[in-house]
Coordinates of C-alpha atoms and ligand atoms in Angstrom, one line a residue:
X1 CA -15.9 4.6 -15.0
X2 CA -17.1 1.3 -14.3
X3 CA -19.8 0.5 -11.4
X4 CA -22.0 -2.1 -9.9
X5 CA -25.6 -1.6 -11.4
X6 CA -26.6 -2.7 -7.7
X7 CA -24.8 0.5 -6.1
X8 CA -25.1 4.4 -6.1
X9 CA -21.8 5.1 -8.2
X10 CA -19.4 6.4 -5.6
X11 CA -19.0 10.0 -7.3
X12 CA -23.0 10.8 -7.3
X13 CA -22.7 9.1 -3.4
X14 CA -20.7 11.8 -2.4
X15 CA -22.3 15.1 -4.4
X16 CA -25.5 13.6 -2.6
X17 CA -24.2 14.1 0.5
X18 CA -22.7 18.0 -0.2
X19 CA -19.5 16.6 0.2
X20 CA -16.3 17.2 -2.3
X21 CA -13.3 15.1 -2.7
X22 CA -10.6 17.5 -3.1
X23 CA -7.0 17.5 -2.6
X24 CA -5.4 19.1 0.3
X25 CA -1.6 20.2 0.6
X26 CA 0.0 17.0 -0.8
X27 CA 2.3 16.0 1.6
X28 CA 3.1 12.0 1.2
X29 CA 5.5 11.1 -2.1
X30 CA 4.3 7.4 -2.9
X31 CA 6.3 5.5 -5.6
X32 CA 5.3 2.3 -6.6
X33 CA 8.5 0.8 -8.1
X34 CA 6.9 -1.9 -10.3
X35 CA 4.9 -5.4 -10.0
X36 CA 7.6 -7.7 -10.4
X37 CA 7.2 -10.4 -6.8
X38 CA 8.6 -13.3 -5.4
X39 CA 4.5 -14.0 -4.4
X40 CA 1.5 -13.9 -6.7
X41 CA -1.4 -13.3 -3.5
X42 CA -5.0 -13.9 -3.8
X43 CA -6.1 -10.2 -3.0
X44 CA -3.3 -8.2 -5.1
X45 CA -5.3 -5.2 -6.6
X46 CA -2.0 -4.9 -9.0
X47 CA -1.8 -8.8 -9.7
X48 CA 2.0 -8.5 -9.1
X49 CA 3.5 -11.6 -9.6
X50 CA 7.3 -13.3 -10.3
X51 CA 6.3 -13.0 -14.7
X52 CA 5.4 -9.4 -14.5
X53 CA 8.2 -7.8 -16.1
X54 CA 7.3 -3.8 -15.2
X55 CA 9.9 -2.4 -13.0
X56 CA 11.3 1.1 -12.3
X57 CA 13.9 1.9 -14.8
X58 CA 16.9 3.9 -13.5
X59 CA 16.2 7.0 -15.7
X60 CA 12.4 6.7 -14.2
X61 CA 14.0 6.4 -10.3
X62 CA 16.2 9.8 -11.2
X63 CA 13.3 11.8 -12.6
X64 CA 11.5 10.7 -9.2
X65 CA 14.4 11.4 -7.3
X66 CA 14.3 15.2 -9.2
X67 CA 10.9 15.7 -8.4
X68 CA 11.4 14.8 -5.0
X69 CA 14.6 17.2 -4.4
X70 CA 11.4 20.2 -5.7
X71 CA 8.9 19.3 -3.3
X72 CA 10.2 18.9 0.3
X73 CA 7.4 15.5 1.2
X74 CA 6.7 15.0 4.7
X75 CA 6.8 11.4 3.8
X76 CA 8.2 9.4 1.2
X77 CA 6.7 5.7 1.0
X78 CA 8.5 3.2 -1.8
X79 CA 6.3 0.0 -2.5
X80 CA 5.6 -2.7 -5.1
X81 CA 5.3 -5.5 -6.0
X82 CA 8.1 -6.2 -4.0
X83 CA 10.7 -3.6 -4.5
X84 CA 13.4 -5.6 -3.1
X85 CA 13.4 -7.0 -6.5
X86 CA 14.1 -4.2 -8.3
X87 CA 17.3 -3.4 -9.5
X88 CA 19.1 -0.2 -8.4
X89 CA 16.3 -0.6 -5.5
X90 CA 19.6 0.4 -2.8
X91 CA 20.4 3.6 -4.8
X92 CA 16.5 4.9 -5.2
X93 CA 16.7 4.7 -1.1
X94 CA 20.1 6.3 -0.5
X95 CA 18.7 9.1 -3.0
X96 CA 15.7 9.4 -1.4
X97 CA 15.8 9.2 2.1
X98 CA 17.7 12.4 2.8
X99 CA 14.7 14.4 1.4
X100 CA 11.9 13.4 3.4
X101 CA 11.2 13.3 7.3
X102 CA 9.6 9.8 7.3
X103 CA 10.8 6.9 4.9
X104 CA 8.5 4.7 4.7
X105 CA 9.4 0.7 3.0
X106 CA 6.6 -1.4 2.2
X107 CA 7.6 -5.3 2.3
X108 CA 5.9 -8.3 1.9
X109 CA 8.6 -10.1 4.3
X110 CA 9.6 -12.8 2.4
X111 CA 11.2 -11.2 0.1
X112 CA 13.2 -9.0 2.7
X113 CA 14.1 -12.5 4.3
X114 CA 15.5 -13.7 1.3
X115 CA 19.6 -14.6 1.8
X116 CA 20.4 -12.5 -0.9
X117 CA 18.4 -9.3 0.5
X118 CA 19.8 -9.4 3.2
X119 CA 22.1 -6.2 3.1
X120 CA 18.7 -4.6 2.6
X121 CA 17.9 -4.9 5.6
X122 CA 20.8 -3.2 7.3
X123 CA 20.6 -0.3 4.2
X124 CA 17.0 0.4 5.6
X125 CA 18.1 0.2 8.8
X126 CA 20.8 2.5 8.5
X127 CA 18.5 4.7 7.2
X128 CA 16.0 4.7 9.8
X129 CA 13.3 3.4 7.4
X130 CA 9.9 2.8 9.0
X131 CA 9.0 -0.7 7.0
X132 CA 5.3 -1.4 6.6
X133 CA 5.1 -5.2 6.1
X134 CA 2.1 -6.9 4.7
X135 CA 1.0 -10.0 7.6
X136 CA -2.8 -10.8 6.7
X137 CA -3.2 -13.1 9.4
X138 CA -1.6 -15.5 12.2
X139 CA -3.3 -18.2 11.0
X140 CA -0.8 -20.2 8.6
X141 CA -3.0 -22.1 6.7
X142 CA -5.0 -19.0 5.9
X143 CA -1.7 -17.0 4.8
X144 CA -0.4 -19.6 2.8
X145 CA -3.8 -19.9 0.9
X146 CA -3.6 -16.6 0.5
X147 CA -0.1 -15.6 -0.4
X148 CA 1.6 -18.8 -1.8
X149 CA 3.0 -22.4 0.0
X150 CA 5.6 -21.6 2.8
X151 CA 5.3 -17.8 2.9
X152 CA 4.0 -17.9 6.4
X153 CA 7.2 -19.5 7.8
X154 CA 9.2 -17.4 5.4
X155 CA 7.6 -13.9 7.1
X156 CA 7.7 -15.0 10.8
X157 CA 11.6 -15.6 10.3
X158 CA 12.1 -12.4 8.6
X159 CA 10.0 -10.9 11.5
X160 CA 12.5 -12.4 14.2
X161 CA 15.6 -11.1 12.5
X162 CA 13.9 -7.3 11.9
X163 CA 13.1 -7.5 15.9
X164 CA 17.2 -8.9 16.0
X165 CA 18.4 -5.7 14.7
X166 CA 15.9 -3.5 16.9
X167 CA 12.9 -2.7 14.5
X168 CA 10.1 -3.0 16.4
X169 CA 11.4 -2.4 19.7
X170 CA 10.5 0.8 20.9
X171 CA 13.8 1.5 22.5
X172 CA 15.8 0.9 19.3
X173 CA 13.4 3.8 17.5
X174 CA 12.8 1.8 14.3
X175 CA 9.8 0.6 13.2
X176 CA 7.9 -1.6 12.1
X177 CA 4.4 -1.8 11.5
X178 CA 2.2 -4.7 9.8
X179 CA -0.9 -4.5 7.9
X180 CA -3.6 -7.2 7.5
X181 CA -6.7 -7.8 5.5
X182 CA -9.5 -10.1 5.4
X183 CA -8.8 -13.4 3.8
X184 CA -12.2 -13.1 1.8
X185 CA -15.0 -11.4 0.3
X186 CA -16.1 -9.6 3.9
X187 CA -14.5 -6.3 6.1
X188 CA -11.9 -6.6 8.2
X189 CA -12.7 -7.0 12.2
X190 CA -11.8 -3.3 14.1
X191 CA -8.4 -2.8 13.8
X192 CA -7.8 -2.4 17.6
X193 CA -9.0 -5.4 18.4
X194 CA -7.4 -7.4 15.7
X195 CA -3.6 -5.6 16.6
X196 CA -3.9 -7.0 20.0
X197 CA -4.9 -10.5 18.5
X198 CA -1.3 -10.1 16.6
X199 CA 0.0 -8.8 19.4
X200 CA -0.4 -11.5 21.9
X201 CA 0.0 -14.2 19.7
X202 CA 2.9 -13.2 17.7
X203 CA 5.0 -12.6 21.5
X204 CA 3.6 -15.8 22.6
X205 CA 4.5 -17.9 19.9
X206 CA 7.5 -16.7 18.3
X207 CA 8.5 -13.7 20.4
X208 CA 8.0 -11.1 18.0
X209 CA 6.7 -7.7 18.1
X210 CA 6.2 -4.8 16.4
X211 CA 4.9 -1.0 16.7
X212 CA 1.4 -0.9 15.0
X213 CA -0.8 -2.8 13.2
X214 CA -3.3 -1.3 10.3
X215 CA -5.9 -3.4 9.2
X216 CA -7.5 -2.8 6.0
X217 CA -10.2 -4.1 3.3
X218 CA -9.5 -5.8 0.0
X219 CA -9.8 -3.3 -2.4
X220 CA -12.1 -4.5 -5.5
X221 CA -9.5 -4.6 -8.5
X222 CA -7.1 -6.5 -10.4
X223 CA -6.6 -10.4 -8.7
X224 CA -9.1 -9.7 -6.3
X225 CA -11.9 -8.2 -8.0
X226 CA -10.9 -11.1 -11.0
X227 CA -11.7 -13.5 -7.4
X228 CA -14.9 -12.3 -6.3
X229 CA -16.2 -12.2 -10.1
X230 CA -15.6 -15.7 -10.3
X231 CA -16.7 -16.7 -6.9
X232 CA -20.0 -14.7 -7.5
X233 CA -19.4 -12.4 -4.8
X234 CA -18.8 -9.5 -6.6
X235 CA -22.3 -7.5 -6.1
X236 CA -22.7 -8.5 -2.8
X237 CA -18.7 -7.2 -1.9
X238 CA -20.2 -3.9 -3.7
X239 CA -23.0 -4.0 -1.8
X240 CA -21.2 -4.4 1.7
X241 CA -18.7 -1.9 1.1
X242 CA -21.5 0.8 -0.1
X243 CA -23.6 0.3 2.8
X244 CA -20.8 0.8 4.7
X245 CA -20.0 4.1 3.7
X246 CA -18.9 7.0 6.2
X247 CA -19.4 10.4 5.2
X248 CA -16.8 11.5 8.3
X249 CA -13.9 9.1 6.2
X250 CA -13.7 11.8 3.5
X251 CA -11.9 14.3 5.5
X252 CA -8.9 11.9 6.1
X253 CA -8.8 9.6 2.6
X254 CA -5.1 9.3 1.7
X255 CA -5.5 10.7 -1.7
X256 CA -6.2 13.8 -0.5
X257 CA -2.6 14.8 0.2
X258 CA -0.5 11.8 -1.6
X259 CA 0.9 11.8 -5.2
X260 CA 1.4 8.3 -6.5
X261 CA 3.9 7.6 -9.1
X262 CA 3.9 4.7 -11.0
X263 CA 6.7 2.1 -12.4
X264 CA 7.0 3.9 -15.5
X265 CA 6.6 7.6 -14.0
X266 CA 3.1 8.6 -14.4
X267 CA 1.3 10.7 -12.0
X268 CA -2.2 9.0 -10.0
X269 CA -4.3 10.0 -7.0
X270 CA -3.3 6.8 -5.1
X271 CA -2.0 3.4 -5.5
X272 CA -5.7 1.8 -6.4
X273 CA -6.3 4.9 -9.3
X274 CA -2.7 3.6 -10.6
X275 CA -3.8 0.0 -10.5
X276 CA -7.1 0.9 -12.3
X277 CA -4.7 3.7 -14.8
X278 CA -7.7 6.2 -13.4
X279 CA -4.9 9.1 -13.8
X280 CA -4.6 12.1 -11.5
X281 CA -6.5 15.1 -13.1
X282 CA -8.1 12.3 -15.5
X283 CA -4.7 12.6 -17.8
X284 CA -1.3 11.2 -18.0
X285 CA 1.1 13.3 -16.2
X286 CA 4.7 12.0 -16.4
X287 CA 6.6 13.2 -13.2
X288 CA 9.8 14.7 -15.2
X289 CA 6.7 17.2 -16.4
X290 CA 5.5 17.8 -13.2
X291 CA 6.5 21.3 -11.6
X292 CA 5.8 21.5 -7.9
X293 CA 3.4 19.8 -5.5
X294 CA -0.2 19.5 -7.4
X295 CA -3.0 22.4 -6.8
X296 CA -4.7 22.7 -3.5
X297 CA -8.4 22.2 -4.7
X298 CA -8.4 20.1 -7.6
X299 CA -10.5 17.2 -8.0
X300 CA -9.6 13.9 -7.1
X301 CA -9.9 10.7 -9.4
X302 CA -12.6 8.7 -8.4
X303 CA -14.5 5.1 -8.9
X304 CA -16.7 2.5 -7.0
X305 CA -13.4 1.0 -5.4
X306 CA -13.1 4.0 -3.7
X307 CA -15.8 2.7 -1.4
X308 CA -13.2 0.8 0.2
X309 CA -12.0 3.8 1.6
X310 CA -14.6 5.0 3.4
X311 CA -16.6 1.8 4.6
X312 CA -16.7 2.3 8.2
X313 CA -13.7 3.9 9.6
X314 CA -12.2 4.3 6.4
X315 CA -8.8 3.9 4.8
X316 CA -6.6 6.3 5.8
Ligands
SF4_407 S1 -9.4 4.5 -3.9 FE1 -9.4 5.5 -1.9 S2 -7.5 6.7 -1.8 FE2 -7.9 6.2 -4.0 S3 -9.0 7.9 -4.8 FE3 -10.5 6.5 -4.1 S4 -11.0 7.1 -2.0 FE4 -9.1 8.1 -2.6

C-alpha cells in the first residue's frame, strides 16, 4: 500500500495506539453506480467525468438488487458519478427502495436540475428518498473553480425546485442534506459552524433551505491527490491530515458497518478503498458470490487516505 515517507503509515498508527479497525454489524448497502458525470470537479477522488464510460449494467443492478432482498440494510445509499446518468437508474430505485428503511440519493444538483431529469425528481420523491447533494461552498466563484463554469447557478436552481416540492422543509418530511469540502489543500472549518454559514446565506439570498449540512475533507486520491502532487502539496496535505488524527474517530468510521459495491459489482470497505481498488478482505469479491452480510470481526482494508477519516472529528 502506498504511503507518504513523511508519515507513520496509517495501519502501524493504529496498532500503536492498541486500537483495531474491525467491522461491526454491517448495516449501510452503498452502491456506487458508475463514474460517468455531467462535471469533471477538482477534488473527485474517482476522477468521474462526462468521457468515463463505466456505468452499472442492468445485470450488475439485479445481482445488487438480489443481494439486497438477503440482507435486510438499515440504509441503502446509491451514488456516482452522477447516477442520474445511468441508464435503468429509475428501475434500480423502484427495486431498491422497498428493502431498506432509509434511501439515501447522492446528487451533485446539476445534474438532478437538468430538464430531462426532471421526472427524477418526483420518482425520488415519491419514494421518500433522503438526497445528499454535494454544495462545496456559497461562494460562486469558488464552486465554479472547483466543479466546472455555471454549475453554481445550475445547483442553487435545482435547490429552489427540491424546496418547491417540500424537500428540505421539515414539515413536508423529506430531506435534504448538503455536504461541503474545502476548496483546497487544508481541513474543512467545524461543520457546525460552517452549516449555519449555508444556512443563513442560502435563506437570505435565494430562500433556500435544507435539513443538515456535513462538511468533510478532500480525501487524497484520484483528481485530487493527481492536484496536490502537482501543486506540491502533497506531503504537507499528508502531514496535516496525520497530525490530525483522533484515536476516539475509529469507533464511528463508516467502513465499519457499510459494504460498498462498485459499478461493475465488486465488493470494498468504502467508497475511497473502491476508488483506490483496495478490496474488502484484500480480494475481489463479486456481490452475486456474496452470501449474507460480511463477518462481524474481520479486518478492514486500510491505506494512508484513511487519515482523512479520522483527522479531527472524523468522517463518519
Ligand atoms: S478511507 Fe475511511 S472509511 Fe475507508 S477504510 Fe479508510 S478509514 Fe475506513
Amino acid at each position: 500500500m502506498e504511503h507518504s515517507d513523511q508519515i507513520k503509515p496509517f495501519g502501524k498508527m493504529i496498532a500503536s495506539e492498541n486500537l483495531k479497525l474491525e467491522r461491526k454489524k454491517t448495516t449501510v448497502l452503498q452502491v456506487n453506480v458508475g463514474y460517468l458525470c455531467n462535471q469533471k470537479c477538482r477534488h473527485c477522488h474517482l476522477e468521474a467525468g462526462p468521457a468515463r464510460k463505466e456505468v452499472m449494467s442492468l445485470e450488475t443492478m439485479n445481482k445488487v438488487i438480489d443481494y439486497a432482498r438477503q440482507c435486510n440494510f438499515m440504509v441503502i445509499d446509491v451514488t456516482g458519478g452522477a447516477p442520474e446518468m445511468v441508464p435503468y437508474i429509475d428501475y434500480l430505485i423502484d427495486s431498491l427502495t422497498p428493502l431498506a428503511q432509509r434511501f439515501m440519493f447522492r446528487s451533485n444538483l446539476s445534474a438532478l436540475g437538468q430538464k430531462s431529469r426532471e421526472d427524477l425528481i418526483y420518482l425520488l420523491k415519491e419514494h421518500q428518498a433522503v438526497i445528499i447533494a454535494s454544495m462545496p461552498s456559497i461562494n460562486e466563484a469558488q464552486t465554479d473553480g472547483q466543479r466546472g463554469s455555471g454549475i453554481f447557478s445550475k445547483s442553487i436552481s435545482t435547490l429552489k425546485k427540491l424546496n418547491e416540492l417540500g424537500y428540505g422543509c421539515e414539515a413536508a418530511g423529506l430531506e435534504l442534506n448538503l455536504v461541503s469540502n474545502p476548496s483546497g489543500a487544508f481541513l474543512p472549518q467545524p461543520q457546525e459552524q460552517t452549516e449555519k454559514r449555508f444556512r443563513k446565506v442560502l435563506k437570505e439570498k435565494w430562500g433556500i433551505v435544507f435539513n443538515h449540512l456535513f462538511s468533510f475533507a478532500n480525501v487524497p486520491l484520484g483528481r485530487f491527490k493527481k492536484w496536490l502532487i502537482e501543486s506540491n502539496n502533497y506531503s504537507s496535505y499528508m502531514n496535516k491530515l496525520a497530525s490530525s488524527f483522533n484515536p476516539c474517530s475509529i469507533e464511528g468510521l463508516m467502513c465499519r458497518n457499510t459494504i460498498s459495491v462498485s459499478w461493475d459489482g465488486f465488493l470494498y470497505d468504502c467508497d475511497f478503498n473502491l476508488a483506490a481498488d483496495l478490496p474488502m478482505t484484500g480480494k475481489k469479491i463479486n456481490v452475486s458470490s456474496m452470501r449474507g452480510l460480511p463477518k462481524e470481526g474481520i479486518p478492514i482494508s486500510v491505506s494512508d487516505y484513511c487519515y482523512t477519516c479520522t483527522a479531527g472529528t472524523g468522517f463518519t
